[in-house]
C-alpha positions in Angstrom: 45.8 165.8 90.3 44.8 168.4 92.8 46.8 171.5 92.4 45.6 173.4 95.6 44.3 171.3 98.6 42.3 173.2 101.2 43.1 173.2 105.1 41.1 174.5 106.9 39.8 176.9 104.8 43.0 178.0 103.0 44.2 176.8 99.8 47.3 175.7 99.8 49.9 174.8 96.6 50.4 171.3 96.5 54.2 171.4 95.4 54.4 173.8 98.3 52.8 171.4 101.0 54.9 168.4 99.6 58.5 170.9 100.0 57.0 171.6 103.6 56.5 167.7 104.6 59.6 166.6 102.6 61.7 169.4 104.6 60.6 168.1 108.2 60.9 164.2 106.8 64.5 165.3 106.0 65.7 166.4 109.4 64.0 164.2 111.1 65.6 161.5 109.4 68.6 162.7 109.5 68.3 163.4 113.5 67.4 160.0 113.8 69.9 157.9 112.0 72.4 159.7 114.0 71.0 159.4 117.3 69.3 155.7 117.3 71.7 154.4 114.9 74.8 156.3 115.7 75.8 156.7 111.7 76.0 159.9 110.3 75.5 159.0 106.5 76.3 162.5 105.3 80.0 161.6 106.7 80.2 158.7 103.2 78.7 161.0 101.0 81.2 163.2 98.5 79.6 166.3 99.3 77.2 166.2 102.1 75.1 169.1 101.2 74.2 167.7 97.4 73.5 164.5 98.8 71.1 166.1 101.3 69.3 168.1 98.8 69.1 164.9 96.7 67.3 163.3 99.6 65.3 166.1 99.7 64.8 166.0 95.9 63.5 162.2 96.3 61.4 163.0 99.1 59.5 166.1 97.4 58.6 163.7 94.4 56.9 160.9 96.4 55.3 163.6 98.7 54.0 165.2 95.8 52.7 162.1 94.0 51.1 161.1 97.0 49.5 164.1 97.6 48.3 164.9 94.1 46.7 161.3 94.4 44.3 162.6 97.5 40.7 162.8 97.0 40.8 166.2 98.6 
């Protein structure tokens, strides 16, 4: 598993990089399941901001798998 991956010069944590892509996968999600779909899932959750960070949570995990798996 690759703990730094180099962009452009600059290495760069991998946890960090998966927190970074997980973050904008979040809000974009989110953006779009209320505009395009028109439901606001947050609204069904018990506490909207633990459910987010869970998503967030998930997210992180596969992003950091993923990129650990990169021949980089």
């Amino acid at each position: 598993m690759n703990e730094e991956i180099a962009i452009a010069g600059v290495y760069v944590p991998t946890f960090g990089l998966a927190c970074a892509c997980a973050l904008a996968t979040c809000f974009i999600a989110s953006s779009a399941t209320r505009r395009f779909i028109g439901i606001d899932l947050r609204k069904y959750a018990w506490h909207p901001a633990l459910f987010d960070f869970a998503v967030f949570v998930i997210l992180t995990k596969i992003f950091y798998a993923v990129l650990g798996k990169l021949p980089l």
